[in-house]
Amino acid sequence: DSGVTQTPKHLITATGQRVTLRCSPRSGDLSVYWYQQSLDQGLQFLIQYYNGEERAKGNILERFSAQQFPDLHSELNLSSLELGDSALYFCASSVVSYNEQFFGPGTRLTVL
Amino acid sequence: AQSVTQLGSHVSVSEGALVLLRCNYSSSVPPYLFWYVQYPNQGLQLLLKYTSAATLVKGINGFEAEFKKSETSFHLTKPSAHMSDAAEYFCAVSLENQGGKLIFGQGTELSVKP
């Protein structure tokens, strides 16, 4: 158990819908990262937050957004969902940037 | 731009044999390097990390990796494979000037035959 929790574990929804994925980092970790894992793209960095502020952005679609709240938990919002958004979404946390990241169990999103 | 290449998407070894998973990186600045393991239907677990201290890094479960700057490599080894080592392994690089995001290789699936 990494100490990073993600909910829900599975999510099945339809095209055009909007979903919210939730992540709670390890106690004491200020940095939260979101990654997408798919068969065709592999593991891709989406976005990073540090102590409530956006720190870095990867290949994140405009339909996707995220935020980190004062209690340091983070949410990833995916809207206008397409079939190609089906993937495993991981959250990871670290004490500060550049340290090792600890990954949650992931949320498997299926868009039908 | 930095990148990570893992040679071989699938490696198969016999139980008790040497495990060698290859990783090469490209980076214009000294990187931080990591190996993660992913078991089926689970998240990624950190095996080991290189952060510019000793070039030979020991990790969990008997794995180790050697940083070779001249070869831009960070290969993962284990002297004797166990059945429980069967999983997918990811090499990743992180750069200090890019906020710590991880750039992953495409992964190598390790199979262990009895």
XYZ file of C-alpha atoms in Angstrom:
226
model
C 0.000 0.000 0.000
C 1.582 3.259 -1.207
C -0.574 5.495 0.964
C -2.086 7.196 -2.092
C -5.806 6.592 -2.493
C -7.904 7.015 -5.602
C -11.646 6.825 -6.071
C -13.512 5.378 -7.768
C -11.655 2.240 -8.766
C -13.767 1.715 -11.867
C -15.928 4.107 -13.831
C -18.121 3.280 -16.798
C -19.807 6.118 -18.622
C -21.054 7.196 -22.033
C -19.569 9.467 -24.659
C -20.220 13.143 -24.053
C -20.431 12.761 -20.293
C -18.307 14.354 -17.571
C -16.564 12.529 -14.717
C -14.446 13.456 -11.730
C -11.588 11.345 -10.442
C -10.368 11.883 -6.914
C -6.933 11.436 -5.356
C -5.689 11.720 -1.797
C -1.886 11.931 -1.542
C 0.286 10.353 1.124
C 0.278 12.188 4.404
C 2.804 15.018 4.185
C 3.191 14.962 0.398
C 2.676 18.356 -1.208
C 3.050 17.390 -4.858
C 0.389 15.538 -6.837
C 0.793 14.224 -10.369
C -1.758 12.755 -12.775
C -0.870 10.199 -15.439
C -2.852 8.399 -18.114
C -2.025 4.817 -19.105
C -3.413 3.439 -22.352
C -2.372 0.629 -24.665
C -1.500 2.913 -27.566
C 0.083 5.840 -25.690
C 1.642 4.089 -22.712
C 2.120 6.109 -19.524
C 1.730 9.816 -20.170
C 2.122 12.702 -17.745
C -0.925 14.957 -17.632
C -0.478 17.603 -14.946
C 1.237 18.387 -11.644
C 0.150 20.415 -8.644
C 2.308 21.544 -5.783
C 0.696 22.805 -2.586
C -2.413 23.929 -4.429
C -0.761 25.517 -7.437
C -0.359 24.123 -10.939
C 3.328 23.418 -11.471
C 3.642 21.607 -14.809
C 1.461 20.516 -17.688
C 1.925 17.649 -20.089
C -0.177 16.556 -23.047
C -3.419 17.241 -21.253
C -6.458 17.851 -23.431
C -8.425 21.073 -23.072
C -11.438 18.930 -22.113
C -9.508 17.829 -19.034
C -8.838 19.963 -15.975
C -7.564 19.424 -12.475
C -7.198 21.163 -9.163
C -5.618 20.618 -5.780
C -7.548 21.669 -2.728
C -6.293 23.204 0.560
C -6.341 19.760 2.208
C -4.040 18.652 -0.685
C -6.404 16.177 -2.254
C -6.753 16.545 -5.997
C -9.469 16.023 -8.574
C -9.154 15.377 -12.285
C -12.187 16.422 -14.310
C -12.765 14.872 -17.727
C -15.547 16.313 -19.873
C -17.114 15.675 -23.283
C -15.756 12.171 -23.017
C -14.760 10.259 -26.128
C -14.136 6.566 -26.677
C -10.411 7.280 -26.832
C -10.423 8.592 -23.274
C -10.868 5.060 -21.983
C -7.724 4.392 -19.970
C -6.251 3.863 -16.543
C -5.700 7.147 -14.714
C -3.073 7.234 -12.001
C -2.394 9.763 -9.341
C 1.028 9.940 -7.721
C 2.403 12.041 -4.891
C 5.796 13.091 -3.599
C 7.084 15.196 -0.734
C 8.553 17.749 -3.109
C 9.311 17.748 -6.815
C 12.188 15.523 -8.007
C 11.664 12.998 -5.224
C 10.365 9.544 -5.954
C 6.660 9.430 -6.673
C 4.267 7.034 -4.996
C 1.396 5.843 -7.135
C -2.182 5.129 -6.267
C -4.021 2.025 -7.513
C -5.582 3.945 -10.396
C -9.068 4.572 -11.753
C -10.070 2.528 -14.774
C -12.293 4.642 -17.002
C -14.375 2.984 -19.683
C -16.243 5.201 -22.125
C -18.966 3.415 -24.085
C 13.792 16.575 -25.675
C 14.375 13.844 -23.175
C 13.175 10.333 -23.846
C 13.420 6.807 -22.510
C 13.815 3.664 -24.591
C 13.325 0.196 -23.205
C 14.761 -2.469 -25.454
C 12.391 -5.390 -25.742
C 8.707 -5.137 -24.998
C 8.743 -8.717 -23.738
C 11.479 -10.660 -21.974
C 11.163 -14.288 -20.927
C 13.547 -16.030 -18.516
C 13.603 -19.292 -16.620
C 13.223 -19.352 -12.864
C 16.672 -18.920 -11.310
C 18.141 -17.254 -14.405
C 19.567 -13.757 -14.641
C 17.109 -10.968 -15.329
C 18.342 -8.097 -17.521
C 15.958 -5.350 -18.581
C 17.475 -2.627 -20.717
C 16.834 1.102 -20.497
C 18.498 3.932 -22.383
C 17.704 7.587 -21.927
C 18.429 10.796 -23.738
C 18.841 13.982 -21.780
C 20.884 17.135 -22.106
C 21.194 17.497 -18.339
C 21.873 14.962 -15.589
C 18.665 13.089 -15.004
C 17.042 11.356 -12.109
C 16.269 7.770 -13.130
C 13.742 5.310 -11.764
C 12.516 1.782 -12.254
C 8.923 0.967 -11.399
C 7.112 -2.378 -11.446
C 3.423 -2.891 -12.217
C 1.671 -6.109 -11.301
C -1.613 -6.917 -13.055
C -4.462 -4.625 -12.063
C -2.281 -2.671 -9.676
C -0.526 0.673 -9.531
C 3.172 1.267 -10.017
C 5.609 0.404 -7.262
C 9.038 2.002 -7.039
C 11.862 -0.528 -7.353
C 14.820 1.831 -7.181
C 16.060 5.309 -8.068
C 19.247 7.031 -9.168
C 19.729 10.625 -8.053
C 23.448 11.281 -8.768
C 24.894 9.520 -5.752
C 26.294 5.988 -6.216
C 26.119 4.709 -9.798
C 25.140 1.213 -8.658
C 21.739 1.387 -7.058
C 20.170 -1.397 -5.033
C 16.417 -1.671 -4.826
C 13.749 -3.872 -3.387
C 13.214 -7.574 -4.114
C 16.871 -8.140 -5.039
C 16.908 -5.811 -8.035
C 19.705 -3.408 -8.828
C 20.577 -1.011 -11.626
C 23.771 0.661 -12.800
C 23.896 4.200 -14.149
C 26.381 4.470 -17.028
C 26.658 8.029 -18.224
C 28.914 7.179 -21.173
C 26.314 4.725 -22.475
C 23.283 6.753 -21.304
C 21.959 3.531 -19.829
C 20.270 2.414 -16.626
C 19.749 -1.329 -17.026
C 17.894 -3.315 -14.374
C 19.243 -6.678 -13.208
C 18.472 -9.448 -10.764
C 20.786 -12.444 -10.354
C 18.061 -15.072 -9.969
C 14.496 -14.728 -11.218
C 11.530 -15.820 -9.126
C 8.070 -16.624 -10.411
C 6.792 -13.661 -8.413
C 8.922 -11.298 -10.537
C 6.561 -11.714 -13.484
C 5.182 -8.225 -14.103
C 5.609 -5.152 -16.289
C 8.639 -2.981 -15.640
C 8.941 0.691 -16.493
C 12.035 2.832 -16.686
C 11.448 6.557 -16.141
C 13.438 9.784 -16.230
C 12.819 13.021 -14.382
C 14.566 16.328 -14.937
C 15.187 18.933 -12.281
C 14.235 21.772 -14.604
C 10.875 20.239 -15.501
C 9.152 20.031 -12.149
C 9.777 16.382 -11.474
C 7.324 14.875 -13.967
C 8.192 11.342 -14.972
C 8.756 10.397 -18.595
C 8.270 6.668 -18.990
C 9.590 4.101 -21.396
C 7.085 1.878 -23.108
C 7.528 -0.902 -20.570
C 8.943 -4.421 -20.640
C 6.791 -7.376 -19.708
C 8.814 -9.992 -17.841
C 7.686 -13.621 -17.959
C 9.288 -16.239 -15.722
C 9.098 -19.881 -16.767
C 9.212 -22.658 -14.180
